PDB file of C-alpha atoms in Angstrom:
ATOM      1  CA  UNK A   1     -53.709 -19.205 -22.923  1.00 55.00           C
ATOM      2  CA  UNK A   2     -51.813 -16.490 -21.466  1.00 53.00           C
ATOM      3  CA  UNK A   3     -51.393 -18.283 -18.374  1.00 58.00           C
ATOM      4  CA  UNK A   4     -49.660 -21.190 -20.263  1.00 60.00           C
ATOM      5  CA  UNK A   5     -47.750 -18.983 -22.453  1.00 57.00           C
ATOM      6  CA  UNK A   6     -46.157 -17.478 -18.890  1.00 62.00           C
ATOM      7  CA  UNK A   7     -45.881 -20.945 -17.417  1.00 68.00           C
ATOM      8  CA  UNK A   8     -44.052 -22.538 -20.308  1.00 71.00           C
ATOM      9  CA  UNK A   9     -41.508 -19.338 -20.669  1.00 71.00           C
ATOM     10  CA  UNK A  10     -41.006 -20.020 -16.708  1.00 76.00           C
ATOM     11  CA  UNK A  11     -40.272 -23.633 -17.117  1.00 84.00           C
ATOM     12  CA  UNK A  12     -37.930 -22.636 -19.928  1.00 86.00           C
ATOM     13  CA  UNK A  13     -36.023 -19.904 -17.878  1.00 87.00           C
ATOM     14  CA  UNK A  14     -35.633 -22.473 -15.025  1.00 89.00           C
ATOM     15  CA  UNK A  15     -34.350 -25.134 -17.300  1.00 92.00           C
ATOM     16  CA  UNK A  16     -31.866 -22.861 -18.818  1.00 91.00           C
ATOM     17  CA  UNK A  17     -30.753 -21.577 -15.187  1.00 93.00           C
ATOM     18  CA  UNK A  18     -30.213 -25.357 -14.126  1.00 93.00           C
ATOM     19  CA  UNK A  19     -27.832 -26.018 -17.287  1.00 94.00           C
ATOM     20  CA  UNK A  20     -26.060 -22.696 -16.750  1.00 94.00           C
ATOM     21  CA  UNK A  21     -25.488 -23.825 -13.087  1.00 94.00           C
ATOM     22  CA  UNK A  22     -24.552 -27.203 -14.156  1.00 94.00           C
ATOM     23  CA  UNK A  23     -21.967 -25.931 -17.082  1.00 94.00           C
ATOM     24  CA  UNK A  24     -20.269 -23.433 -14.890  1.00 94.00           C
ATOM     25  CA  UNK A  25     -19.687 -26.198 -11.734  1.00 92.00           C
ATOM     26  CA  UNK A  26     -18.078 -28.182 -14.568  1.00 92.00           C
ATOM     27  CA  UNK A  27     -15.564 -25.464 -15.845  1.00 90.00           C
ATOM     28  CA  UNK A  28     -12.018 -26.122 -14.769  1.00 87.00           C
ATOM     29  CA  UNK A  29     -11.407 -23.271 -12.375  1.00 81.00           C
ATOM     30  CA  UNK A  30     -10.104 -20.692 -12.404  1.00 80.00           C
ATOM     31  CA  UNK A  31     -12.387 -19.538 -15.470  1.00 90.00           C
ATOM     32  CA  UNK A  32     -13.684 -16.077 -16.903  1.00 93.00           C
ATOM     33  CA  UNK A  33     -16.912 -15.692 -18.757  1.00 96.00           C
ATOM     34  CA  UNK A  34     -17.909 -12.923 -21.177  1.00 97.00           C
ATOM     35  CA  UNK A  35     -21.346 -12.239 -21.264  1.00 96.00           C
ATOM     36  CA  UNK A  36     -23.024  -9.998 -24.562  1.00 95.00           C
ATOM     37  CA  UNK A  37     -24.977  -8.032 -22.081  1.00 96.00           C
ATOM     38  CA  UNK A  38     -24.855  -6.839 -18.545  1.00 97.00           C
ATOM     39  CA  UNK A  39     -28.262  -8.326 -18.103  1.00 96.00           C
ATOM     40  CA  UNK A  40     -26.720 -11.875 -19.398  1.00 96.00           C
ATOM     41  CA  UNK A  41     -23.703 -11.085 -17.118  1.00 96.00           C
ATOM     42  CA  UNK A  42     -26.279 -10.905 -13.908  1.00 96.00           C
ATOM     43  CA  UNK A  43     -27.811 -14.507 -14.864  1.00 96.00           C
ATOM     44  CA  UNK A  44     -24.347 -15.942 -15.238  1.00 96.00           C
ATOM     45  CA  UNK A  45     -23.570 -14.376 -11.776  1.00 95.00           C
ATOM     46  CA  UNK A  46     -26.712 -15.751 -10.222  1.00 95.00           C
ATOM     47  CA  UNK A  47     -25.939 -19.192 -11.516  1.00 95.00           C
ATOM     48  CA  UNK A  48     -22.594 -19.085  -9.860  1.00 93.00           C
ATOM     49  CA  UNK A  49     -24.187 -18.340  -6.901  1.00 91.00           C
ATOM     50  CA  UNK A  50     -26.542 -20.778  -6.796  1.00 92.00           C
ATOM     51  CA  UNK A  51     -23.935 -23.186  -7.769  1.00 91.00           C
ATOM     52  CA  UNK A  52     -21.662 -22.515  -4.710  1.00 88.00           C
ATOM     53  CA  UNK A  53     -19.013 -21.130  -7.152  1.00 87.00           C
ATOM     54  CA  UNK A  54     -17.479 -18.144  -5.959  1.00 82.00           C
ATOM     55  CA  UNK A  55     -17.055 -14.681  -8.023  1.00 86.00           C
ATOM     56  CA  UNK A  56     -14.151 -13.699  -8.716  1.00 83.00           C
ATOM     57  CA  UNK A  57     -11.994 -16.082  -7.209  1.00 75.00           C
ATOM     58  CA  UNK A  58     -13.393 -19.013  -9.314  1.00 82.00           C
ATOM     59  CA  UNK A  59     -15.198 -17.505 -12.159  1.00 90.00           C
ATOM     60  CA  UNK A  60     -14.587 -13.797 -13.254  1.00 92.00           C
ATOM     61  CA  UNK A  61     -17.297 -12.195 -15.106  1.00 96.00           C
ATOM     62  CA  UNK A  62     -17.331  -9.466 -17.417  1.00 96.00           C
ATOM     63  CA  UNK A  63     -20.422  -7.980 -18.903  1.00 96.00           C
ATOM     64  CA  UNK A  64     -21.104  -5.484 -22.117  1.00 96.00           C
ATOM     65  CA  UNK A  65     -23.126  -2.359 -21.694  1.00 94.00           C
ATOM     66  CA  UNK A  66     -22.021  -0.827 -18.555  1.00 93.00           C
ATOM     67  CA  UNK A  67     -25.137  -0.212 -17.509  1.00 94.00           C
ATOM     68  CA  UNK A  68     -24.843   1.191 -14.030  1.00 91.00           C
ATOM     69  CA  UNK A  69     -28.459  -0.224 -12.699  1.00 93.00           C
ATOM     70  CA  UNK A  70     -27.554  -3.782 -13.575  1.00 94.00           C
ATOM     71  CA  UNK A  71     -23.680  -3.416 -12.773  1.00 93.00           C
ATOM     72  CA  UNK A  72     -23.581  -1.144  -9.603  1.00 90.00           C
ATOM     73  CA  UNK A  73     -26.386  -2.903  -7.567  1.00 91.00           C
ATOM     74  CA  UNK A  74     -25.587  -6.688  -8.360  1.00 90.00           C
ATOM     75  CA  UNK A  75     -24.846  -8.526  -5.434  1.00 87.00           C
ATOM     76  CA  UNK A  76     -21.009  -8.663  -6.731  1.00 86.00           C
ATOM     77  CA  UNK A  77     -20.672  -5.581  -8.667  1.00 88.00           C
ATOM     78  CA  UNK A  78     -20.047  -6.258 -12.374  1.00 93.00           C
ATOM     79  CA  UNK A  79     -17.220  -5.343 -14.425  1.00 92.00           C
ATOM     80  CA  UNK A  80     -18.595  -4.327 -18.291  1.00 95.00           C
ATOM     81  CA  UNK A  81     -17.300  -3.152 -21.549  1.00 95.00           C
ATOM     82  CA  UNK A  82     -18.374   0.556 -22.013  1.00 93.00           C
ATOM     83  CA  UNK A  83     -19.472   0.710 -25.390  1.00 92.00           C
ATOM     84  CA  UNK A  84     -19.466   4.875 -25.522  1.00 90.00           C
ATOM     85  CA  UNK A  85     -22.834   5.114 -26.222  1.00 89.00           C
ATOM     86  CA  UNK A  86     -22.580   8.953 -25.971  1.00 89.00           C
ATOM     87  CA  UNK A  87     -20.111   8.947 -29.064  1.00 90.00           C
ATOM     88  CA  UNK A  88     -22.483   6.345 -30.924  1.00 91.00           C
ATOM     89  CA  UNK A  89     -25.461   9.055 -30.375  1.00 93.00           C
ATOM     90  CA  UNK A  90     -23.260  11.734 -31.781  1.00 93.00           C
ATOM     91  CA  UNK A  91     -22.067  10.058 -34.817  1.00 92.00           C
ATOM     92  CA  UNK A  92     -25.608   8.813 -35.541  1.00 93.00           C
ATOM     93  CA  UNK A  93     -26.820  12.387 -35.158  1.00 95.00           C
ATOM     94  CA  UNK A  94     -24.131  13.372 -37.609  1.00 93.00           C
ATOM     95  CA  UNK A  95     -24.841  11.151 -40.255  1.00 93.00           C
ATOM     96  CA  UNK A  96     -28.390  11.712 -40.275  1.00 94.00           C
ATOM     97  CA  UNK A  97     -27.848  15.261 -40.829  1.00 94.00           C
ATOM     98  CA  UNK A  98     -25.800  14.474 -43.499  1.00 93.00           C
ATOM     99  CA  UNK A  99     -28.048  12.382 -45.167  1.00 93.00           C
ATOM    100  CA  UNK A 100     -30.733  14.983 -44.900  1.00 95.00           C
ATOM    101  CA  UNK A 101     -28.638  17.467 -46.593  1.00 93.00           C
ATOM    102  CA  UNK A 102     -28.302  15.091 -49.537  1.00 93.00           C
ATOM    103  CA  UNK A 103     -24.773  13.651 -48.668  1.00 93.00           C
ATOM    104  CA  UNK A 104     -24.686   9.896 -49.936  1.00 93.00           C
ATOM    105  CA  UNK A 105     -24.348   7.581 -47.269  1.00 91.00           C
ATOM    106  CA  UNK A 106     -21.074   6.149 -46.501  1.00 91.00           C
ATOM    107  CA  UNK A 107     -19.584   2.868 -48.476  1.00 91.00           C
ATOM    108  CA  UNK A 108     -18.350   1.410 -44.908  1.00 92.00           C
ATOM    109  CA  UNK A 109     -20.320   1.206 -41.686  1.00 91.00           C
ATOM    110  CA  UNK A 110     -18.978   3.605 -38.898  1.00 90.00           C
ATOM    111  CA  UNK A 111     -17.474   1.778 -36.150  1.00 90.00           C
ATOM    112  CA  UNK A 112     -17.239   3.275 -32.751  1.00 90.00           C
ATOM    113  CA  UNK A 113     -14.529   1.749 -30.634  1.00 90.00           C
ATOM    114  CA  UNK A 114     -15.391   1.191 -26.778  1.00 90.00           C
ATOM    115  CA  UNK A 115     -13.955   3.116 -24.167  1.00 86.00           C
ATOM    116  CA  UNK A 116     -12.605   0.261 -22.385  1.00 87.00           C
ATOM    117  CA  UNK A 117     -13.701  -2.115 -19.664  1.00 87.00           C
ATOM    118  CA  UNK A 118     -14.814  -0.684 -16.600  1.00 88.00           C
ATOM    119  CA  UNK A 119     -13.368  -2.807 -13.746  1.00 83.00           C
ATOM    120  CA  UNK A 120     -15.245  -3.516 -10.785  1.00 86.00           C
ATOM    121  CA  UNK A 121     -15.530  -6.557  -8.139  1.00 80.00           C
ATOM    122  CA  UNK A 122     -16.437  -9.400 -10.584  1.00 89.00           C
ATOM    123  CA  UNK A 123     -13.313  -9.522 -12.243  1.00 87.00           C
ATOM    124  CA  UNK A 124     -10.988  -7.755  -9.831  1.00 75.00           C
ATOM    125  CA  UNK A 125      -8.888 -10.835  -8.662  1.00 67.00           C
ATOM    126  CA  UNK A 126      -5.838 -12.339  -9.939  1.00 64.00           C
ATOM    127  CA  UNK A 127      -6.449 -15.790 -11.728  1.00 61.00           C
ATOM    128  CA  UNK A 128      -4.942 -18.172  -9.435  1.00 70.00           C
ATOM    129  CA  UNK A 129      -5.612 -21.839  -9.396  1.00 70.00           C
ATOM    130  CA  UNK A 130      -6.248 -21.803  -5.680  1.00 81.00           C
ATOM    131  CA  UNK A 131      -9.084 -20.326  -4.075  1.00 81.00           C
ATOM    132  CA  UNK A 132      -7.685 -19.598  -0.758  1.00 88.00           C
ATOM    133  CA  UNK A 133      -4.929 -17.479  -2.362  1.00 88.00           C
ATOM    134  CA  UNK A 134      -7.517 -15.632  -4.063  1.00 84.00           C
ATOM    135  CA  UNK A 135      -9.751 -15.020  -1.097  1.00 86.00           C
ATOM    136  CA  UNK A 136      -6.317 -13.717   0.661  1.00 91.00           C
ATOM    137  CA  UNK A 137      -5.843 -11.026  -2.638  1.00 88.00           C
ATOM    138  CA  UNK A 138      -9.618 -10.014  -2.348  1.00 85.00           C
ATOM    139  CA  UNK A 139      -8.803  -9.375   1.329  1.00 91.00           C
ATOM    140  CA  UNK A 140      -5.672  -7.671   0.842  1.00 92.00           C
ATOM    141  CA  UNK A 141      -7.452  -5.446  -2.145  1.00 87.00           C
ATOM    142  CA  UNK A 142     -10.234  -4.360   0.200  1.00 88.00           C
ATOM    143  CA  UNK A 143      -8.536  -3.598   3.417  1.00 93.00           C
ATOM    144  CA  UNK A 144      -5.046  -2.571   1.847  1.00 94.00           C
ATOM    145  CA  UNK A 145      -5.726   0.924   3.549  1.00 93.00           C
ATOM    146  CA  UNK A 146      -6.067  -0.882   7.131  1.00 93.00           C
ATOM    147  CA  UNK A 147      -2.917  -2.037   9.467  1.00 91.00           C
ATOM    148  CA  UNK A 148      -3.769  -5.786   8.064  1.00 92.00           C
ATOM    149  CA  UNK A 149      -1.219  -8.126   9.096  1.00 92.00           C
ATOM    150  CA  UNK A 150      -0.456 -11.802   8.091  1.00 92.00           C
ATOM    151  CA  UNK A 151      -2.475 -13.248  10.568  1.00 93.00           C
ATOM    152  CA  UNK A 152      -5.785 -11.187   9.393  1.00 94.00           C
ATOM    153  CA  UNK A 153      -5.003 -12.313   5.727  1.00 94.00           C
ATOM    154  CA  UNK A 154      -4.606 -16.109   6.796  1.00 93.00           C
ATOM    155  CA  UNK A 155      -7.723 -15.926   8.686  1.00 93.00           C
ATOM    156  CA  UNK A 156      -9.750 -14.543   5.802  1.00 92.00           C
ATOM    157  CA  UNK A 157      -8.462 -17.173   3.633  1.00 90.00           C
ATOM    158  CA  UNK A 158      -9.252 -19.929   6.090  1.00 91.00           C
ATOM    159  CA  UNK A 159      -5.689 -20.813   6.034  1.00 91.00           C
ATOM    160  CA  UNK A 160      -2.646 -20.904   8.948  1.00 93.00           C
ATOM    161  CA  UNK A 161      -0.480 -18.681   8.856  1.00 91.00           C
ATOM    162  CA  UNK A 162       2.408 -21.116   7.321  1.00 93.00           C
ATOM    163  CA  UNK A 163      -0.013 -22.397   4.943  1.00 93.00           C
ATOM    164  CA  UNK A 164      -0.749 -18.852   3.488  1.00 91.00           C
ATOM    165  CA  UNK A 165       2.776 -18.055   3.118  1.00 92.00           C
ATOM    166  CA  UNK A 166       3.797 -21.163   1.185  1.00 92.00           C
ATOM    167  CA  UNK A 167       0.577 -20.799  -0.724  1.00 90.00           C
ATOM    168  CA  UNK A 168       1.849 -17.216  -1.724  1.00 90.00           C
ATOM    169  CA  UNK A 169       5.230 -18.491  -2.626  1.00 90.00           C
ATOM    170  CA  UNK A 170       3.857 -21.209  -4.829  1.00 88.00           C
ATOM    171  CA  UNK A 171       1.087 -19.514  -6.939  1.00 84.00           C
ATOM    172  CA  UNK A 172       2.404 -15.837  -6.737  1.00 81.00           C
ATOM    173  CA  UNK A 173       6.016 -16.041  -6.331  1.00 83.00           C
ATOM    174  CA  UNK A 174       6.053 -13.679  -3.798  1.00 88.00           C
ATOM    175  CA  UNK A 175       5.459 -13.200   0.124  1.00 92.00           C
ATOM    176  CA  UNK A 176       2.295 -11.919   1.669  1.00 93.00           C
ATOM    177  CA  UNK A 177       4.432  -8.699   2.636  1.00 93.00           C
ATOM    178  CA  UNK A 178       5.662  -8.306  -0.619  1.00 93.00           C
ATOM    179  CA  UNK A 179       2.099  -8.601  -2.264  1.00 90.00           C
ATOM    180  CA  UNK A 180       0.720  -5.724   0.535  1.00 94.00           C
ATOM    181  CA  UNK A 181       3.241  -3.430  -0.490  1.00 94.00           C
ATOM    182  CA  UNK A 182       3.020  -3.992  -4.243  1.00 91.00           C
ATOM    183  CA  UNK A 183      -0.828  -3.469  -3.801  1.00 91.00           C
ATOM    184  CA  UNK A 184      -0.311  -0.292  -1.891  1.00 94.00           C
ATOM    185  CA  UNK A 185       2.304   1.104  -4.451  1.00 93.00           C
ATOM    186  CA  UNK A 186       0.083   0.620  -7.320  1.00 88.00           C
ATOM    187  CA  UNK A 187      -2.726   2.836  -5.472  1.00 91.00           C
ATOM    188  CA  UNK A 188      -0.393   5.219  -4.835  1.00 94.00           C
ATOM    189  CA  UNK A 189       0.787   5.411  -8.443  1.00 91.00           C
ATOM    190  CA  UNK A 190      -3.003   6.044  -9.491  1.00 86.00           C
ATOM    191  CA  UNK A 191      -3.431   8.950  -6.852  1.00 92.00           C
ATOM    192  CA  UNK A 192      -0.233  10.640  -7.857  1.00 91.00           C
ATOM    193  CA  UNK A 193      -1.016  10.428 -11.475  1.00 85.00           C
ATOM    194  CA  UNK A 194      -4.851  11.216 -11.298  1.00 84.00           C
ATOM    195  CA  UNK A 195      -5.151  13.819  -8.278  1.00 89.00           C
ATOM    196  CA  UNK A 196      -3.255  16.566  -6.670  1.00 90.00           C
ATOM    197  CA  UNK A 197      -3.064  14.948  -3.287  1.00 93.00           C
ATOM    198  CA  UNK A 198       0.011  15.869  -1.557  1.00 94.00           C
ATOM    199  CA  UNK A 199       2.870  12.954  -0.958  1.00 93.00           C
ATOM    200  CA  UNK A 200       1.599  12.605   2.878  1.00 95.00           C
ATOM    201  CA  UNK A 201      -2.086  12.274   1.936  1.00 96.00           C
ATOM    202  CA  UNK A 202      -1.188   9.996  -1.005  1.00 95.00           C
ATOM    203  CA  UNK A 203       0.783   7.756   1.680  1.00 96.00           C
ATOM    204  CA  UNK A 204      -2.291   7.616   4.076  1.00 95.00           C
ATOM    205  CA  UNK A 205      -4.546   6.957   1.521  1.00 95.00           C
ATOM    206  CA  UNK A 206      -2.457   4.000   0.177  1.00 95.00           C
ATOM    207  CA  UNK A 207      -2.028   2.457   3.402  1.00 95.00           C
ATOM    208  CA  UNK A 208       1.151   3.532   4.463  1.00 96.00           C
ATOM    209  CA  UNK A 209       2.112   4.266   7.900  1.00 92.00           C
ATOM    210  CA  UNK A 210       3.678   7.371   7.048  1.00 94.00           C
ATOM    211  CA  UNK A 211       5.670   9.624   4.350  1.00 95.00           C
ATOM    212  CA  UNK A 212       8.884   8.027   5.353  1.00 95.00           C
ATOM    213  CA  UNK A 213       7.706   4.546   4.761  1.00 95.00           C
ATOM    214  CA  UNK A 214       5.684   5.428   1.626  1.00 96.00           C
ATOM    215  CA  UNK A 215       9.017   7.156   0.332  1.00 95.00           C
ATOM    216  CA  UNK A 216      11.162   4.102   1.013  1.00 96.00           C
ATOM    217  CA  UNK A 217       8.675   1.288  -0.215  1.00 96.00           C
ATOM    218  CA  UNK A 218       7.728   3.127  -3.352  1.00 95.00           C
ATOM    219  CA  UNK A 219      11.438   3.628  -4.222  1.00 95.00           C
ATOM    220  CA  UNK A 220      12.158  -0.123  -3.599  1.00 94.00           C
ATOM    221  CA  UNK A 221       9.674  -1.194  -5.939  1.00 92.00           C
ATOM    222  CA  UNK A 222       9.551   1.547  -8.540  1.00 91.00           C
ATOM    223  CA  UNK A 223      13.176   2.548  -8.661  1.00 92.00           C
ATOM    224  CA  UNK A 224      12.135   6.303  -7.953  1.00 92.00           C
ATOM    225  CA  UNK A 225      10.798   8.499  -5.822  1.00 94.00           C
ATOM    226  CA  UNK A 226       7.087   9.490  -5.697  1.00 93.00           C
ATOM    227  CA  UNK A 227       7.378  13.100  -6.582  1.00 92.00           C
ATOM    228  CA  UNK A 228       9.918  12.081  -9.692  1.00 92.00           C
ATOM    229  CA  UNK A 229       7.480   9.219 -10.625  1.00 90.00           C
ATOM    230  CA  UNK A 230       4.526  11.971 -10.637  1.00 89.00           C
ATOM    231  CA  UNK A 231       6.893  14.412 -12.450  1.00 87.00           C
ATOM    232  CA  UNK A 232       8.244  11.806 -15.131  1.00 83.00           C
ATOM    233  CA  UNK A 233       4.683  10.529 -16.122  1.00 76.00           C
ATOM    234  CA  UNK A 234       2.718  13.921 -15.988  1.00 69.00           C
ATOM    235  CA  UNK A 235       5.268  15.311 -18.403  1.00 62.00           C
ATOM    236  CA  UNK A 236       4.747  12.802 -20.790  1.00 52.00           C
ATOM    237  CA  UNK A 237       0.970  12.815 -20.579  1.00 49.00           C
ATOM    238  CA  UNK A 238      -0.575  15.379 -23.003  1.00 44.00           C
ATOM    239  CA  UNK A 239      -3.783  15.524 -20.719  1.00 45.00           C
ATOM    240  CA  UNK A 240      -1.634  17.362 -17.963  1.00 46.00           C
ATOM    241  CA  UNK A 241       0.085  19.591 -20.556  1.00 45.00           C
TER     242      UNK A 241
END
């Protein structure tokens, strides 16, 4: 009896997987799928893989729970909503303490807002309706610290140099060089705000050839020097007061 039950459950699981594969294949691309749990997000990722659908270039996947054992060790690391379980536990313990002291229960449920989305590889791509361009973006975002050139990016995307330049202009309204500079500046902004690295270290970590190149490109894109950017935003952020 137990064996028949196991066989039945396995058949149902395989049937559900085939349905998911077919459904994902039929979706207009690019698409995004939100799963109620990280375990379900992993099933969606496996269906994408078995259906020959790339993640995140064709389908971005977002889970919920931010379980590191699932998110960090899946074939493509999974982005997930962090529900702030620590705060939930704290509020539950505080409520229990009040109830045990005779305090009446609250009239409304206590709702704990999530911390936010923990971004990982499964959503870390721009939603562009052209898979080679999305592949090129992923290559840039994974290799921006290196001395990458347009031919390297075109090869990673499977296009000619001319085809790659055309696709960037068509889908992103900017050149490959502009996208590389834009992404490096975004990473530099993050380092300027979240670390105490020196400017030359930020330049090195962001993929610039040196402090002069870094300062010139940063000011051209943002309108201000890196030092002014750091000072302005840190002064307006209570965390740095």
